[in-house]
CSV table of C-alpha atoms in Angstrom, one decimal:
chain,number,residue,atom,x,y,z
A,1,UNK,CA,46.7,-5.3,-23.1
A,2,UNK,CA,44.7,-2.6,-24.9
A,3,UNK,CA,42.6,-5.3,-26.6
A,4,UNK,CA,41.8,-6.8,-23.2
A,5,UNK,CA,40.8,-3.5,-21.7
A,6,UNK,CA,38.6,-2.8,-24.7
A,7,UNK,CA,36.9,-6.2,-24.3
A,8,UNK,CA,36.3,-5.6,-20.6
A,9,UNK,CA,34.8,-2.2,-21.3
A,10,UNK,CA,32.5,-3.6,-24.0
A,11,UNK,CA,31.4,-6.3,-21.6
A,12,UNK,CA,30.4,-4.0,-18.8
A,13,UNK,CA,28.8,-1.2,-20.8
A,14,UNK,CA,25.5,-3.2,-21.3
A,15,UNK,CA,25.3,-3.5,-17.5
A,16,UNK,CA,25.4,0.3,-17.1
A,17,UNK,CA,23.0,0.8,-20.0
A,18,UNK,CA,20.4,-1.6,-18.6
A,19,UNK,CA,20.5,-0.3,-15.1
A,20,UNK,CA,17.3,1.6,-14.3
A,21,UNK,CA,16.8,4.5,-11.9
A,22,UNK,CA,14.0,4.6,-9.4
A,23,UNK,CA,12.3,7.3,-11.4
A,24,UNK,CA,12.4,5.2,-14.5
A,25,UNK,CA,10.9,2.2,-12.8
A,26,UNK,CA,8.1,4.3,-11.2
A,27,UNK,CA,7.4,6.2,-14.4
A,28,UNK,CA,7.0,2.9,-16.3
A,29,UNK,CA,4.5,1.8,-13.7
A,30,UNK,CA,2.5,5.0,-13.8
A,31,UNK,CA,2.3,4.8,-17.6
A,32,UNK,CA,1.1,1.2,-17.3
A,33,UNK,CA,-1.7,1.9,-14.9
A,34,UNK,CA,-3.1,5.0,-16.7
A,35,UNK,CA,-0.7,7.9,-16.5
A,36,UNK,CA,0.8,10.2,-13.9
A,37,UNK,CA,-1.8,12.9,-14.5
A,38,UNK,CA,-4.6,10.6,-13.3
A,39,UNK,CA,-2.6,9.3,-10.3
A,40,UNK,CA,-1.6,12.7,-9.1
A,41,UNK,CA,-5.2,13.8,-9.0
A,42,UNK,CA,-6.2,11.1,-6.5
A,43,UNK,CA,-5.8,12.6,-3.0
A,44,UNK,CA,-9.0,11.2,-1.5
A,45,UNK,CA,-10.0,7.5,-2.0
A,46,UNK,CA,-11.6,4.5,-0.4
A,47,UNK,CA,-10.9,0.8,-0.6
A,48,UNK,CA,-13.0,-2.1,0.7
A,49,UNK,CA,-11.1,-5.3,1.3
A,50,UNK,CA,-12.0,-8.8,2.3
A,51,UNK,CA,-9.3,-10.9,4.0
A,52,UNK,CA,-10.0,-14.7,3.9
A,53,UNK,CA,-7.8,-17.4,5.3
A,54,UNK,CA,-10.6,-19.8,6.2
A,55,UNK,CA,-10.2,-18.9,9.8
A,56,UNK,CA,-12.3,-17.3,12.6
A,57,UNK,CA,-10.1,-14.3,12.2
A,58,UNK,CA,-11.3,-13.5,8.6
A,59,UNK,CA,-12.4,-9.9,8.4
A,60,UNK,CA,-13.4,-7.1,6.1
A,61,UNK,CA,-12.3,-3.5,6.2
A,62,UNK,CA,-13.4,-0.2,4.6
A,63,UNK,CA,-10.6,2.4,4.6
A,64,UNK,CA,-11.2,6.0,3.6
A,65,UNK,CA,-8.3,8.5,3.3
A,66,UNK,CA,-8.4,12.2,2.6
A,67,UNK,CA,-4.8,13.1,2.4
A,68,UNK,CA,-5.2,16.8,1.9
A,69,UNK,CA,-7.4,17.1,5.0
A,70,UNK,CA,-5.5,14.7,7.3
A,71,UNK,CA,-8.5,12.5,7.7
A,72,UNK,CA,-8.6,8.7,8.0
A,73,UNK,CA,-11.3,6.2,8.7
A,74,UNK,CA,-11.0,2.4,9.0
A,75,UNK,CA,-14.1,0.2,9.6
A,76,UNK,CA,-12.9,-3.3,10.5
A,77,UNK,CA,-15.7,-5.9,10.6
A,78,UNK,CA,-15.0,-9.2,12.3
A,79,UNK,CA,-17.4,-11.7,13.8
A,80,UNK,CA,-20.3,-9.5,12.8
A,81,UNK,CA,-19.0,-6.5,14.8
A,82,UNK,CA,-17.7,-3.2,13.4
A,83,UNK,CA,-14.8,-1.4,14.9
A,84,UNK,CA,-14.0,2.2,13.8
A,85,UNK,CA,-10.5,3.7,13.8
A,86,UNK,CA,-10.7,7.4,13.0
A,87,UNK,CA,-8.2,10.2,12.6
A,88,UNK,CA,-9.2,13.8,12.1
A,89,UNK,CA,-6.3,16.2,12.2
A,90,UNK,CA,-4.6,15.8,15.6
A,91,UNK,CA,-7.5,13.9,17.1
A,92,UNK,CA,-7.8,10.1,16.9
A,93,UNK,CA,-10.1,7.6,18.4
A,94,UNK,CA,-11.4,4.0,18.4
A,95,UNK,CA,-15.1,3.2,18.6
A,96,UNK,CA,-15.7,-0.3,20.1
A,97,UNK,CA,-19.0,-2.1,19.8
A,98,UNK,CA,-20.7,-3.1,23.1
A,99,UNK,CA,-23.5,-5.5,23.9
A,100,UNK,CA,-24.6,-8.8,22.4
A,101,UNK,CA,-24.3,-9.5,18.7
A,102,UNK,CA,-28.0,-10.2,18.3
A,103,UNK,CA,-28.9,-6.5,19.1
A,104,UNK,CA,-28.0,-3.2,17.6
A,105,UNK,CA,-24.6,-2.3,19.2
A,106,UNK,CA,-23.8,0.7,21.3
A,107,UNK,CA,-20.3,2.1,21.1
A,108,UNK,CA,-17.7,3.2,23.6
A,109,UNK,CA,-15.0,5.5,22.4
A,110,UNK,CA,-11.3,5.4,23.4
A,111,UNK,CA,-8.8,8.0,22.4
A,112,UNK,CA,-5.8,6.8,20.5
A,113,UNK,CA,-2.3,7.4,21.9
A,114,UNK,CA,0.4,9.3,20.0
A,115,UNK,CA,1.9,6.0,18.6
A,116,UNK,CA,-1.5,4.8,17.3
A,117,UNK,CA,-2.3,8.2,15.8
A,118,UNK,CA,1.2,8.2,14.2
A,119,UNK,CA,0.6,4.9,12.5
A,120,UNK,CA,-2.7,6.1,11.0
A,121,UNK,CA,-1.1,9.4,9.9
A,122,UNK,CA,1.5,7.4,8.1
A,123,UNK,CA,-1.2,5.9,5.9
A,124,UNK,CA,-2.6,9.4,5.3
A,125,UNK,CA,0.6,10.9,4.2
A,126,UNK,CA,1.6,7.9,2.1
A,127,UNK,CA,-1.6,8.2,0.1
A,128,UNK,CA,-2.6,5.8,-2.7
A,129,UNK,CA,0.9,4.9,-3.6
A,130,UNK,CA,3.7,5.5,-1.1
A,131,UNK,CA,6.4,5.3,-3.7
A,132,UNK,CA,4.9,8.1,-5.8
A,133,UNK,CA,6.7,11.3,-5.0
A,134,UNK,CA,8.3,9.3,-2.2
A,135,UNK,CA,10.8,12.0,-1.3
A,136,UNK,CA,8.0,14.5,-0.6
A,137,UNK,CA,6.6,11.9,1.9
A,138,UNK,CA,9.9,11.7,3.8
A,139,UNK,CA,11.2,8.5,2.2
A,140,UNK,CA,14.8,7.9,1.1
A,141,UNK,CA,15.9,5.5,-1.5
A,142,UNK,CA,18.0,2.7,0.0
A,143,UNK,CA,20.8,1.6,-2.4
A,144,UNK,CA,20.0,1.3,-6.1
A,145,UNK,CA,17.4,-0.5,-8.1
A,146,UNK,CA,18.3,-4.2,-8.2
A,147,UNK,CA,17.0,-7.2,-10.1
A,148,UNK,CA,14.9,-9.8,-8.2
A,149,UNK,CA,12.7,-12.7,-9.1
A,150,UNK,CA,9.1,-13.0,-7.8
A,151,UNK,CA,7.3,-16.2,-8.6
A,152,UNK,CA,9.3,-16.7,-11.8
A,153,UNK,CA,8.9,-13.1,-13.0
A,154,UNK,CA,11.9,-10.8,-13.5
A,155,UNK,CA,11.4,-7.7,-11.4
A,156,UNK,CA,13.1,-4.4,-10.5
A,157,UNK,CA,13.3,-4.0,-6.7
A,158,UNK,CA,13.0,-0.6,-5.1
A,159,UNK,CA,13.7,-0.1,-1.4
A,160,UNK,CA,12.5,3.0,0.5
A,161,UNK,CA,12.9,3.9,4.1
A,162,UNK,CA,11.9,6.5,6.7
A,163,UNK,CA,11.6,6.7,10.4
A,164,UNK,CA,9.6,3.7,11.6
A,165,UNK,CA,9.0,1.9,8.3
A,166,UNK,CA,10.9,0.2,5.5
A,167,UNK,CA,9.2,-0.6,2.2
A,168,UNK,CA,10.2,-2.8,-0.8
A,169,UNK,CA,8.5,-2.7,-4.2
A,170,UNK,CA,8.9,-5.3,-7.0
A,171,UNK,CA,7.9,-4.1,-10.5
A,172,UNK,CA,7.5,-6.6,-13.3
A,173,UNK,CA,10.2,-5.8,-15.9
A,174,UNK,CA,8.0,-6.9,-18.8
A,175,UNK,CA,5.0,-4.6,-18.2
A,176,UNK,CA,6.0,-2.3,-15.4
A,177,UNK,CA,3.2,-3.5,-13.0
A,178,UNK,CA,3.7,-3.7,-9.3
A,179,UNK,CA,3.6,-7.4,-8.4
A,180,UNK,CA,4.8,-7.4,-4.8
A,181,UNK,CA,5.0,-4.9,-2.0
A,182,UNK,CA,6.7,-5.6,1.4
A,183,UNK,CA,6.6,-3.3,4.4
A,184,UNK,CA,8.3,-3.7,7.8
A,185,UNK,CA,6.8,-1.9,10.7
A,186,UNK,CA,6.9,-2.5,14.5
A,187,UNK,CA,9.1,-5.5,13.9
A,188,UNK,CA,6.6,-7.3,11.6
A,189,UNK,CA,7.1,-8.0,7.9
A,190,UNK,CA,4.1,-7.8,5.7
A,191,UNK,CA,4.0,-9.1,2.1
A,192,UNK,CA,1.2,-8.3,-0.4
A,193,UNK,CA,1.4,-10.0,-3.8
A,194,UNK,CA,-0.9,-8.6,-6.5
A,195,UNK,CA,-2.4,-11.2,-8.8
A,196,UNK,CA,-4.9,-9.2,-10.8
A,197,UNK,CA,-5.5,-5.5,-11.7
A,198,UNK,CA,-8.7,-4.0,-13.0
A,199,UNK,CA,-9.8,-0.6,-14.5
A,200,UNK,CA,-11.5,1.9,-12.2
A,201,UNK,CA,-14.0,4.5,-13.3
A,202,UNK,CA,-11.3,7.1,-13.4
A,203,UNK,CA,-9.3,5.0,-15.9
A,204,UNK,CA,-6.7,3.9,-13.5
A,205,UNK,CA,-5.7,0.2,-13.1
A,206,UNK,CA,-5.5,-0.9,-9.5
A,207,UNK,CA,-5.0,-4.3,-7.8
A,208,UNK,CA,-8.2,-6.2,-7.0
A,209,UNK,CA,-6.9,-9.7,-6.2
A,210,UNK,CA,-3.9,-10.2,-4.0
A,211,UNK,CA,-2.4,-12.6,-1.4
A,212,UNK,CA,-1.2,-11.4,2.0
A,213,UNK,CA,1.0,-12.9,4.8
A,214,UNK,CA,3.0,-11.5,7.7
A,215,UNK,CA,5.7,-12.8,9.9
A,216,UNK,CA,3.5,-12.6,13.1
A,217,UNK,CA,0.4,-14.6,12.1
A,218,UNK,CA,2.0,-16.5,9.2
A,219,UNK,CA,-1.4,-17.2,7.6
A,220,UNK,CA,-1.6,-17.0,3.8
A,221,UNK,CA,-4.7,-14.8,3.2
A,222,UNK,CA,-6.6,-14.1,0.0
A,223,UNK,CA,-7.4,-10.4,-0.4
A,224,UNK,CA,-10.1,-9.0,-2.7
A,225,UNK,CA,-10.2,-5.2,-3.1
A,226,UNK,CA,-12.9,-2.8,-4.3
A,227,UNK,CA,-11.9,0.8,-5.0
A,228,UNK,CA,-14.0,3.9,-4.6
A,229,UNK,CA,-12.5,6.9,-6.2
A,230,UNK,CA,-15.6,9.0,-6.9
A,231,UNK,CA,-17.2,10.6,-3.8
A,232,UNK,CA,-15.2,8.3,-1.5
A,233,UNK,CA,-16.1,10.1,1.7
A,234,UNK,CA,-19.8,10.0,1.2
A,235,UNK,CA,-21.5,8.4,4.2
A,236,UNK,CA,-18.2,8.3,6.2
A,237,UNK,CA,-18.1,10.1,9.6
A,238,UNK,CA,-15.0,11.8,10.9
A,239,UNK,CA,-16.9,13.2,13.9
A,240,UNK,CA,-16.3,11.8,17.3
């Protein structure tokens, strides 16, 4: 009986030894992309993305976030028209282009409601990487880190949740890189798979080629991303 108990103990010990904590998974990722010291210094940033699904709904967006100042700007360009979603502290508005597309547009401004402002503020507070210092951002870890397979790769899955949103992150076990992120908000599940990372001028690796799909539109979309980490707010207006 003693031999059987010893055998069982020896069999299960490797499972406990190999189990990773959320902190270990995140720290491995931070080291892989350039180091926590560099990531922690990025509170203001901009990304420019092109979404292409070979459809009339293809669009570009330019998003600028200044987390320390509670400022947010999204320029969404579709069908040669630019729409601006702006948050500055407690104020938020949408600028809608008017007139024909062959002329310089004039804009009408519409105040955002509390729900719309809350959705933008979520992006502000989450910052560059929502899972970094996630507890300070109001997230709680759901369950433990579990194993999952993403397109043949062995990954560690981390699930976070706070009021209004649930996030799942999949980190490649071999190199620590984030290969998939899923977020569920307003009843829609969004999935972003990262295919390629590149170095930025600050020495941080960030995703530049991804694929995106959600459960509402169900269109597989190619996403290319350009990151601006130096003077990201230059030329961006947060004035109504």
